[in-house]
Short mmCIF file of C-alpha atoms in Angstrom, two decimals:
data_model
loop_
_atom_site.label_atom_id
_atom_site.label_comp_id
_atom_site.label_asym_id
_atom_site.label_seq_id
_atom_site.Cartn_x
_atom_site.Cartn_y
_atom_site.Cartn_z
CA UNK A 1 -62.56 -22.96 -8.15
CA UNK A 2 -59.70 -24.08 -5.91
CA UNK A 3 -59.73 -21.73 -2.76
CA UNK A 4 -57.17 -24.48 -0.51
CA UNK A 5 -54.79 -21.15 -0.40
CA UNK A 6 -57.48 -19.90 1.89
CA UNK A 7 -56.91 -21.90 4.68
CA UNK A 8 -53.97 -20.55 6.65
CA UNK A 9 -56.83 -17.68 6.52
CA UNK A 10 -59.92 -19.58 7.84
CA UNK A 11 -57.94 -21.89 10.37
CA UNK A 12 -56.90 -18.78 12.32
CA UNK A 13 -59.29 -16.89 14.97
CA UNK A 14 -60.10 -13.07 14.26
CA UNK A 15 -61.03 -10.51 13.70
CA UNK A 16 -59.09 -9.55 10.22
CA UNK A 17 -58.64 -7.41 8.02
CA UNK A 18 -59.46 -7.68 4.77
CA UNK A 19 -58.42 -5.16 2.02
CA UNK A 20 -58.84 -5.19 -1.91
CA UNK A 21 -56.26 -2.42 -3.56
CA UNK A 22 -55.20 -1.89 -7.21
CA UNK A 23 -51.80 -2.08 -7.52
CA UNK A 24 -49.32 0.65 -8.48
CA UNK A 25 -48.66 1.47 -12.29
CA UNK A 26 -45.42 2.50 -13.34
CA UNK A 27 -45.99 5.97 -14.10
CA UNK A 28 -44.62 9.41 -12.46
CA UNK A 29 -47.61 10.27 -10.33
CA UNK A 30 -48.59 7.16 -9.04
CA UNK A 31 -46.17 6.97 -6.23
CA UNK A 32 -47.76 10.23 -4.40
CA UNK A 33 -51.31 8.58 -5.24
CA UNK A 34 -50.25 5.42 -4.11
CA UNK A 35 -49.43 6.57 -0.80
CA UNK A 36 -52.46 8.31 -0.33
CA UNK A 37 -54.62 5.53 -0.93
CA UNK A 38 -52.77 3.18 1.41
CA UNK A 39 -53.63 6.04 4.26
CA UNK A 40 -57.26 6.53 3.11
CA UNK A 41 -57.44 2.17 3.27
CA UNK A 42 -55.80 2.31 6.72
CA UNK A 43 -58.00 5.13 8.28
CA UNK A 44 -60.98 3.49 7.19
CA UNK A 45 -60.12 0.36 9.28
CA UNK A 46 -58.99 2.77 12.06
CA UNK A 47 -62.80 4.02 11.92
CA UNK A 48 -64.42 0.29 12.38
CA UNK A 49 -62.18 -0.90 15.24
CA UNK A 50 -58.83 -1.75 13.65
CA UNK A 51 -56.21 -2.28 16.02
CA UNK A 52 -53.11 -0.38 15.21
CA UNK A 53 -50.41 -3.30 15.15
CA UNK A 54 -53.39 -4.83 12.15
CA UNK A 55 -53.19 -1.51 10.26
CA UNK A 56 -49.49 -1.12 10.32
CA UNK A 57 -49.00 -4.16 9.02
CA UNK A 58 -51.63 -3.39 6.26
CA UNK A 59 -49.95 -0.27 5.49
CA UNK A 60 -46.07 -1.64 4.86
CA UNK A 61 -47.61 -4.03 2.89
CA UNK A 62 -49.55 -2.15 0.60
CA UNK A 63 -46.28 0.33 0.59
CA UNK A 64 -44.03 -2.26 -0.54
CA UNK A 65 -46.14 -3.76 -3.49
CA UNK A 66 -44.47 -3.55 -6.98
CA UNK A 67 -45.10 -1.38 -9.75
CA UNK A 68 -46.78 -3.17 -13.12
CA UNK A 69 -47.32 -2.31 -16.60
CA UNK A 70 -51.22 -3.49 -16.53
CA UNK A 71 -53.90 -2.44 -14.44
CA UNK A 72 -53.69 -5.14 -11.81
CA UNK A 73 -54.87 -6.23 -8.12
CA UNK A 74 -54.07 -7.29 -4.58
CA UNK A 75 -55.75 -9.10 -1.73
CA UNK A 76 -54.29 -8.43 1.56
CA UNK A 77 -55.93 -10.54 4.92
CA UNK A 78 -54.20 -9.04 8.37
CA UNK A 79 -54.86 -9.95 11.76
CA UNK A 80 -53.20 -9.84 14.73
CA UNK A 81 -50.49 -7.00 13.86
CA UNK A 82 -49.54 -9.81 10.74
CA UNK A 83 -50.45 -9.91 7.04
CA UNK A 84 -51.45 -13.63 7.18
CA UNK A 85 -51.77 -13.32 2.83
CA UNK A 86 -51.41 -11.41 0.81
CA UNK A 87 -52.54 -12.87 -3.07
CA UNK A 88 -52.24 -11.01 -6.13
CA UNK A 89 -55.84 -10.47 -8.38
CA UNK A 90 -56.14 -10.50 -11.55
CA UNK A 91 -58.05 -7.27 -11.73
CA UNK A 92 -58.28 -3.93 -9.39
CA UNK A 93 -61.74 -3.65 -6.91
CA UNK A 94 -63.72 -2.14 -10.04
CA UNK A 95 -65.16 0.61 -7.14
CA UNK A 96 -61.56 1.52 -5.60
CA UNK A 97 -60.26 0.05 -2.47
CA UNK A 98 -62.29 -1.86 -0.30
CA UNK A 99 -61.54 -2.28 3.70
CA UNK A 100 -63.21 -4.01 5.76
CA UNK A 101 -63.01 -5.55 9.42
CA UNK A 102 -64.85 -8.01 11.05
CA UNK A 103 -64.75 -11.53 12.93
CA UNK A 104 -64.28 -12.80 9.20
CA UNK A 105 -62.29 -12.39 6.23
CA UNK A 106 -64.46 -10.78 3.20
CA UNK A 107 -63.17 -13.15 1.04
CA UNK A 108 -66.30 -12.57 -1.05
CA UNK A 109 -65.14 -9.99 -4.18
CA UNK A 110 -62.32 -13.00 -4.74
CA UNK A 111 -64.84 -14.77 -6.91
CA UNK A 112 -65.26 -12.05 -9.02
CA UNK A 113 -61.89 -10.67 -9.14
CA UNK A 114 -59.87 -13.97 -9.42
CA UNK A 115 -59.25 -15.66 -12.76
CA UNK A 116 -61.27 -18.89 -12.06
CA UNK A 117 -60.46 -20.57 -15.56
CA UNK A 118 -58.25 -23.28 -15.01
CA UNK A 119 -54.63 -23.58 -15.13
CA UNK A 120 -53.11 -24.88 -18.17
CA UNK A 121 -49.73 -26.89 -18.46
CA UNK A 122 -48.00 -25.82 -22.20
CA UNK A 123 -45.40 -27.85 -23.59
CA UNK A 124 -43.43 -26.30 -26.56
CA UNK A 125 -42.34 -28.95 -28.40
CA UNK A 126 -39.50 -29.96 -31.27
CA UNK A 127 -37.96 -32.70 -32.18
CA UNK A 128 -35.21 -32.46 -29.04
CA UNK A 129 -37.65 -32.18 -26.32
CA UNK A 130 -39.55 -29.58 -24.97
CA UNK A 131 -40.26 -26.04 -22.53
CA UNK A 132 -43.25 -26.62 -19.81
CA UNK A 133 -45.09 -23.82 -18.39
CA UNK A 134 -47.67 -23.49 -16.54
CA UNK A 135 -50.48 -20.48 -16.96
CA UNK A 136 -53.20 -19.76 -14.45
CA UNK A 137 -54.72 -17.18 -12.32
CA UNK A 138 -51.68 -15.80 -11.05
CA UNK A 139 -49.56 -15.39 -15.07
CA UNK A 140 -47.00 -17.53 -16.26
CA UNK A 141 -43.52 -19.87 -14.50
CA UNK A 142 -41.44 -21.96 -16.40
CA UNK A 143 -42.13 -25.46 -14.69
CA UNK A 144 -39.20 -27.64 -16.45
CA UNK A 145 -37.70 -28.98 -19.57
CA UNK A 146 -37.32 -31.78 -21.23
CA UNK A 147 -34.11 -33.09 -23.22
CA UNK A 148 -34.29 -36.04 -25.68
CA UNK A 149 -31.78 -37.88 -28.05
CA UNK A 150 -30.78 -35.24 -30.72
CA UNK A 151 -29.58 -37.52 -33.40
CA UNK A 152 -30.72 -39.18 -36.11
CA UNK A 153 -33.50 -36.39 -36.37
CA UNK A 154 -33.75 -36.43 -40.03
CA UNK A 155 -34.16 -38.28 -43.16
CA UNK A 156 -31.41 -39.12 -45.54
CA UNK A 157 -31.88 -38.26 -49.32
CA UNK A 158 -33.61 -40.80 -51.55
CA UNK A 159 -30.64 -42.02 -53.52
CA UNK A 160 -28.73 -42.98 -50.15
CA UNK A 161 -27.95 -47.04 -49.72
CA UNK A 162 -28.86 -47.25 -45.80
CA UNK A 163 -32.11 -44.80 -46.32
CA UNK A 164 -34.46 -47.62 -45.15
CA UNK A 165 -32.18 -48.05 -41.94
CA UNK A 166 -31.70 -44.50 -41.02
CA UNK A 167 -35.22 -43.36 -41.72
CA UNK A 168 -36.08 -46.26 -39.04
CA UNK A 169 -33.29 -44.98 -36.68
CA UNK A 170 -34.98 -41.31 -36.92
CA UNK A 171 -38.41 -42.81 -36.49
CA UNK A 172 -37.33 -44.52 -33.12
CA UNK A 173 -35.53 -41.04 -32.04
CA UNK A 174 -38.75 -39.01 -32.57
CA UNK A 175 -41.02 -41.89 -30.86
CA UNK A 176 -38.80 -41.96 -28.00
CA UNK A 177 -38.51 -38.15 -27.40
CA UNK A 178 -42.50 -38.22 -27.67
CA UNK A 179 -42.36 -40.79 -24.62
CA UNK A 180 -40.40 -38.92 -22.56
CA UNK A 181 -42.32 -35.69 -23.20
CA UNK A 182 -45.60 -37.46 -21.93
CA UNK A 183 -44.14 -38.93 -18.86
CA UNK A 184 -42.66 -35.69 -17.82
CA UNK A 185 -46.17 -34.17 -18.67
CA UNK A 186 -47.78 -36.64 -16.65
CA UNK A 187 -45.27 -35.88 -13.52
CA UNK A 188 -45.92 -31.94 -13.99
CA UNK A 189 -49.68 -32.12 -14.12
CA UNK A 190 -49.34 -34.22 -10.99
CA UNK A 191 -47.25 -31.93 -9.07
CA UNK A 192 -48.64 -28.56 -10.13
CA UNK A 193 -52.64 -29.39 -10.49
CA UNK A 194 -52.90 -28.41 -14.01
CA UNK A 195 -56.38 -28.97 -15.05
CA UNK A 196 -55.42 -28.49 -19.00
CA UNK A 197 -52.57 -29.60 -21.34
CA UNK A 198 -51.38 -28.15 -24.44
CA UNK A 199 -49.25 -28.97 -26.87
CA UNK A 200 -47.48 -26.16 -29.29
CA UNK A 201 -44.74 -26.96 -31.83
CA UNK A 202 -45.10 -29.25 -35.25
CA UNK A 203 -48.46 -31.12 -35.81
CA UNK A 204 -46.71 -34.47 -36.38
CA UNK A 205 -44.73 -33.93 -33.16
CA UNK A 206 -47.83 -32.68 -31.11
CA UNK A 207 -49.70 -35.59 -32.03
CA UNK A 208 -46.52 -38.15 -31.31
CA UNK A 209 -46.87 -36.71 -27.93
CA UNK A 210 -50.36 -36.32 -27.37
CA UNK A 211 -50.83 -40.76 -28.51
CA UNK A 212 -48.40 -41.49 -25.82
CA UNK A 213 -50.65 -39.45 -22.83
CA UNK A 214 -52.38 -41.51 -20.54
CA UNK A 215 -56.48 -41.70 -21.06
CA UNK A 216 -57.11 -39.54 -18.55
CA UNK A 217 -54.52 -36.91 -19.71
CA UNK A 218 -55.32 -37.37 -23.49
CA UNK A 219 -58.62 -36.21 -22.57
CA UNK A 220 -57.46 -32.64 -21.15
CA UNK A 221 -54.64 -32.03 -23.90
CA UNK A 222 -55.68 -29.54 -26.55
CA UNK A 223 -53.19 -28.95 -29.93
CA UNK A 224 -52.62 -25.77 -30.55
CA UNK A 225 -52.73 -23.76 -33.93
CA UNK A 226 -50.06 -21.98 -33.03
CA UNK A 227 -45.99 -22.27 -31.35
CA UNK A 228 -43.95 -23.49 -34.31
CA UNK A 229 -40.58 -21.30 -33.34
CA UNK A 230 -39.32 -19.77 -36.15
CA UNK A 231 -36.79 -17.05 -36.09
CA UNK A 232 -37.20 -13.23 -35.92
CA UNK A 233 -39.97 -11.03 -35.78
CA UNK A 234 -42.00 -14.89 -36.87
CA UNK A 235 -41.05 -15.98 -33.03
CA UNK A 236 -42.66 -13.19 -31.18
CA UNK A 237 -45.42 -13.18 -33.06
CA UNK A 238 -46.43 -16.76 -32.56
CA UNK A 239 -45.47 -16.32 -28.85
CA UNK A 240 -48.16 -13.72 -28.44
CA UNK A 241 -50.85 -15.45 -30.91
CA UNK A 242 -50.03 -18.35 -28.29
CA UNK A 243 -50.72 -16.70 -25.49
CA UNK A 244 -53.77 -15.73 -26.92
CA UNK A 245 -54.95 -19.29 -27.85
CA UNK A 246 -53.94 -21.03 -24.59
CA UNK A 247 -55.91 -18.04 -22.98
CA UNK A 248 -59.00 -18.89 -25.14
CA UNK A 249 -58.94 -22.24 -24.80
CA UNK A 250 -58.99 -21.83 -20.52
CA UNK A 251 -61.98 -19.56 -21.05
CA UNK A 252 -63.70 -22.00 -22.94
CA UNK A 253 -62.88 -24.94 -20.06
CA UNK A 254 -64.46 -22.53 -17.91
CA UNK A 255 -67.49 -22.03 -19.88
CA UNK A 256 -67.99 -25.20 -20.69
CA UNK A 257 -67.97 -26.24 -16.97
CA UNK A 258 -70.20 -23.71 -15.97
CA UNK A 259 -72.71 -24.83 -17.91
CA UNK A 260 -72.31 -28.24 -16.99
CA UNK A 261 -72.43 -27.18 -13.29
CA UNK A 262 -75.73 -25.48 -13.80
CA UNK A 263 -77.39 -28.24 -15.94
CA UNK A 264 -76.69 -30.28 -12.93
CA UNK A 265 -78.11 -27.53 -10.59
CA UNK A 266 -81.07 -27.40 -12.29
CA UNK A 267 -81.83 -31.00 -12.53
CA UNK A 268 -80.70 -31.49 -8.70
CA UNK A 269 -83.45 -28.95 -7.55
CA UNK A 270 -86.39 -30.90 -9.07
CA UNK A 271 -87.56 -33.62 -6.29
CA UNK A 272 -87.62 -36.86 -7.67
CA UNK A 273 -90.46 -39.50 -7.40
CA UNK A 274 -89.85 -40.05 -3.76
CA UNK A 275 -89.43 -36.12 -3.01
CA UNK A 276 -86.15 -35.57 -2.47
CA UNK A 277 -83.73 -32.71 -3.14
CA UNK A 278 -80.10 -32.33 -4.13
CA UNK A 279 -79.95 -28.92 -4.52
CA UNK A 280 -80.48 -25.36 -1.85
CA UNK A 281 -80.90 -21.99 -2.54
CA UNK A 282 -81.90 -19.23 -0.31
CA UNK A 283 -79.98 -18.65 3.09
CA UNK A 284 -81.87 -20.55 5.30
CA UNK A 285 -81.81 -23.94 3.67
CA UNK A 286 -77.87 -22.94 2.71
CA UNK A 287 -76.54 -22.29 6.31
CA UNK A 288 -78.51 -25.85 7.27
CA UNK A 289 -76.24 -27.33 4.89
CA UNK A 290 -73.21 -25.60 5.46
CA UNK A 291 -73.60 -26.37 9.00
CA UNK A 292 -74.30 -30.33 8.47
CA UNK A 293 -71.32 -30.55 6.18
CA UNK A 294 -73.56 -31.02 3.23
CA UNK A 295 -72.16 -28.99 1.05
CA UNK A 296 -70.59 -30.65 -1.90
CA UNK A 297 -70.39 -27.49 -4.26
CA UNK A 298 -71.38 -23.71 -3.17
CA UNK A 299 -72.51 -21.78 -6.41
CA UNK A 300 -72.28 -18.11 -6.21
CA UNK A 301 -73.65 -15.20 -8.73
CA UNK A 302 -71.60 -12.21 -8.38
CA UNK A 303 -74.36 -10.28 -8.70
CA UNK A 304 -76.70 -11.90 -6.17
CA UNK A 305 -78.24 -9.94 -3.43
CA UNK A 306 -77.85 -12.87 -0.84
CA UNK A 307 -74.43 -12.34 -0.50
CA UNK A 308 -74.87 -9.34 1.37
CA UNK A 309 -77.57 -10.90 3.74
CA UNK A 310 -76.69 -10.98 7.50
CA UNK A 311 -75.90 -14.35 8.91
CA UNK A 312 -75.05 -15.20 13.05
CA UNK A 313 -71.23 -17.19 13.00
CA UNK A 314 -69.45 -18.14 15.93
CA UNK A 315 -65.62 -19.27 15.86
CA UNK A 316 -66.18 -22.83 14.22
CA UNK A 317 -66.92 -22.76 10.10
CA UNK A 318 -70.14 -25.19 10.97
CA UNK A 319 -71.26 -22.41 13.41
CA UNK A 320 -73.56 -20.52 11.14
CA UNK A 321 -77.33 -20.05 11.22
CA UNK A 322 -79.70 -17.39 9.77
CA UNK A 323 -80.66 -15.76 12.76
CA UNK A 324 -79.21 -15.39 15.74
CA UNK A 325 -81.71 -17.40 18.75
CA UNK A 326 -81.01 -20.16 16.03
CA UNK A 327 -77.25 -20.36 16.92
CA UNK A 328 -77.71 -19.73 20.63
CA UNK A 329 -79.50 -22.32 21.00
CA UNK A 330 -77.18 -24.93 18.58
CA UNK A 331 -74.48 -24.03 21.17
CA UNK A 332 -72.31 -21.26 19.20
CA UNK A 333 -70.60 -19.22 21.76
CA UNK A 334 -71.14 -15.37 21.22
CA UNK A 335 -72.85 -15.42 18.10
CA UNK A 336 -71.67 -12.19 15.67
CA UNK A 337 -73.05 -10.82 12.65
CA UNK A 338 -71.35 -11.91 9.19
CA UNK A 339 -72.10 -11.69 5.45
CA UNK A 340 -73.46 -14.87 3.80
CA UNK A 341 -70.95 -15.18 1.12
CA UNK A 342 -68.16 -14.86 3.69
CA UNK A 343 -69.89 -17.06 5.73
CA UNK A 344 -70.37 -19.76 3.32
CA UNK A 345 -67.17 -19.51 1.62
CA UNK A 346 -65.65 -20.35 5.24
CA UNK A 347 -67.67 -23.45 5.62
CA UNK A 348 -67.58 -24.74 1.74
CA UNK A 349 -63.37 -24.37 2.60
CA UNK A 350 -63.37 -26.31 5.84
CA UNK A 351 -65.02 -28.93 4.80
CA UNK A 352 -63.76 -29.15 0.80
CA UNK A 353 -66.47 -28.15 -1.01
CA UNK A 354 -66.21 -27.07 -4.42
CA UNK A 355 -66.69 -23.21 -4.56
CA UNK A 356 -67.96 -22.32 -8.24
CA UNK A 357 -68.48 -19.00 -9.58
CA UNK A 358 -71.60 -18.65 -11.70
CA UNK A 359 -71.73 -15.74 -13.13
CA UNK A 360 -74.60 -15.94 -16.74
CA UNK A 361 -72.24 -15.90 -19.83
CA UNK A 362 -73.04 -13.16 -22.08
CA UNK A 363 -71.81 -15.43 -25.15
CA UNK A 364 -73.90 -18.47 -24.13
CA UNK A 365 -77.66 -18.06 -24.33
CA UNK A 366 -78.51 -21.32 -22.86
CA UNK A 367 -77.10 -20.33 -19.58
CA UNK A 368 -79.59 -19.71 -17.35
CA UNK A 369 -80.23 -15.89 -15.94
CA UNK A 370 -81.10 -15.47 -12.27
CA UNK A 371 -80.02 -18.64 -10.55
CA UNK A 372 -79.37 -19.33 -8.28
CA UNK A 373 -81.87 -17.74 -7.00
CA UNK A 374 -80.68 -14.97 -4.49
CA UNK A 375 -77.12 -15.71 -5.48
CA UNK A 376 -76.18 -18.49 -3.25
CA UNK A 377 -77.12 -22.37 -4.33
CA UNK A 378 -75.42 -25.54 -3.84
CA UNK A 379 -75.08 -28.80 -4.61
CA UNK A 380 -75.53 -31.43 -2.09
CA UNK A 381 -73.50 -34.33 -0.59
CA UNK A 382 -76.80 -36.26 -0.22
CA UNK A 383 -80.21 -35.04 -0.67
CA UNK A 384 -83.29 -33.57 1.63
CA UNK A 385 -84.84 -36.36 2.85
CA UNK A 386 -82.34 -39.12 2.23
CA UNK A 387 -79.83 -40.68 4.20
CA UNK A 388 -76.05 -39.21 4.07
CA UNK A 389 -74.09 -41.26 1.45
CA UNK A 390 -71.20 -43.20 2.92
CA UNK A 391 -68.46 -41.51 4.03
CA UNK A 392 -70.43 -38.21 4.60
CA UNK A 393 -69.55 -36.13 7.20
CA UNK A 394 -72.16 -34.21 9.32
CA UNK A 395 -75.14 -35.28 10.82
CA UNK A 396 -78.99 -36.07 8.98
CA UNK A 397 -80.33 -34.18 6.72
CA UNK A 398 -84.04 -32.44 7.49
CA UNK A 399 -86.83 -34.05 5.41
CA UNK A 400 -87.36 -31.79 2.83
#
């Protein structure tokens, strides 16, 4: 899961802020309920120390959000009488609005209420050229176009003297449209991150295109069953049943990861012959890491009662430890109580960690229920007991 957006966020001192709020529906009553809610979220951070610049802020922002059609979500993170983001969610806080202050940012329900499945970059394709967008966690954007040679495009009958030379002609117009759809799907992937290609239109077309992707690209490009345009009630149709693939085929990147990720969790908590480790779990061993820069990717279950336990943070991500003495005496400057999962997420950010959601998939048996165990895992840059690998940050690792 990419959290980079989370920086401007981390990088700045507290104490913030941090509100989850469904957004407004477009329907008659809403407005009045709206309203209310925004002055129930701002009186609760009145009640835990919110300054009043902070919750002003809070409030014209949660004021000023648009109306949707689908139940829907917003993040808001405030300090200092500024809204420092404000990200839209992909579902409302399934309890109602949350508010919270505190030294950190409870960026914690994010993994649950983010789409984590990763962003896909869909090319509708003819003969001409093609439409790119790009759908992730936050909808849809057109993200370009591309315009080939329009002529010759097709075949001339049978009987014609010059078929052998035309046919040729329209064979080296649909070859070169297909090259100049991959190269401007290799320059969009590139600029927007896109994790996932795919390709909707004809299958000949789809597959011109797909031959002429680099390795690397060819490997992440998935042909859809559906996107021929047609015209009509056809078109809409196959938008939506489009929609619906591209949507399916994200979830199953994400599954499929998952399980990869914990496969490798798994085997990295076994010690090996010489006893080391390349896995932690539990709090203790987790804020060691996290402080050490050790980190390489933080797994978190949803569910996990960890991510409530109290952790001592001072202003520095690497100033964590599980109790307080512990910090004192690493040289954190008035320690403060946090949450673990905020705590973590903080340090996995700082230093570029992977941050991984792991909640058990109903629909895949093999996945494993219960781990990590307390909620919180991660995957190491080098193992307990072993030197750091090259180019590690931090400082040695305890022996396991």
């Amino acid at each position: 899961m990419e959290l980079g957006f989370l920086s401007p966020v981390f990088e700045r001192p507290g104490p913030w802020a941090s509100v989850y709020f469904a957004t407004p529906t477009a329907t008659e009553d809403s407005a009045a309920r709206h309203e209310l809610g925004v002055r129930e979220t701002c009186d609760r951070l009145r009640s835990q120390g919110a300054d009043e610049h902070t919750c002003r802020a809070v409030r014209d922002a949660l004021l000023a959000l648009p109306r949707t059609s689908r139940p829907a979500g917003r993040a808001l993170f405030a300090t200092g009488g500024e809204v420092v983001l404000n990200t839209e969610l992909a579902a409302p806080p399934p309890g109602g609005a949350e508010a919270t202050w505190g030294l950190l940012p409870h960026t914690g329900p994010l993994l649950r209420l983010l789409d984590t499945a990763p962003t896909a970059l869909v090319a509708r394709l003819d003969r001409t050229g093609a439409d790119l967008e790009l759908r992730g966690p936050f909808g849809s954007r057109e993200v370009g176009q591309v315009q080939g040679e329009d002529r010759p495009l097709h075949r001339t009958p049978a009987d014609s003297w010059n078929e052998r030379h035309h046919q040729n002609s329209v064979e080296n117009t649909w070859e070169h449209n297909a090259g100049l759809i991959a190269e401007e799907l290799r320059k969009r992937r590139a600029e927007t991150g896109a994790e996932l290609v795919v390709l909707a239109g004809d299958d000949r077309e789809c597959h011109a295109v797909q031959d002429r992707l680099a390795p690397q690209l060819q490997g992440a490009s998935v042909i859809a069953g559906h996107g021929v345009r047609a015209p009509g009630r056809n078109e809409a149709a196959g938008e939506r049943k489009l929609v619906a693939e591209v949507e399916a085929v994200r979830a199953e990147e994400l599954r499929r990861r998952t399980a990869e990720v914990m496969e490798r969790f798994q085997a990295a908590r076994v010690p090996t012959d010489d006893g080391k480790v390349g896995a932690a779990e539990g709090v203790p061993a987790l804020v060691d890491a996290a402080r050490e820069h050790r980190i390489a990717a933080l797994l978190v279950r949803p569910d996990g009662p960890d991510l409530h336990r109290e952790v001592w943070v001072g202003r520095n991500p690497d100033q964590v430890a599980a109790r307080r003495g512990d910090l004192t005496a690493l040289g954190g400057d008035d320690p403060v109580s946090a949450r673990a999962d905020d705590a973590l997420l903080r340090a996995a950010v700082a230093t570029g960690a992977e941050v991984i959601s792991v909640a058990p998939l109903a629909d895949e048996p093999d996945t494993p229920e219960g781990l990590p165990v307390g909620g919180l895992g991660a995957l190491l840059r080098w193992p307990y007991g072993g030197p750091p690998a090259e180019g590690s940050a931090g400082g040695s690792a305890p022996a396991a």
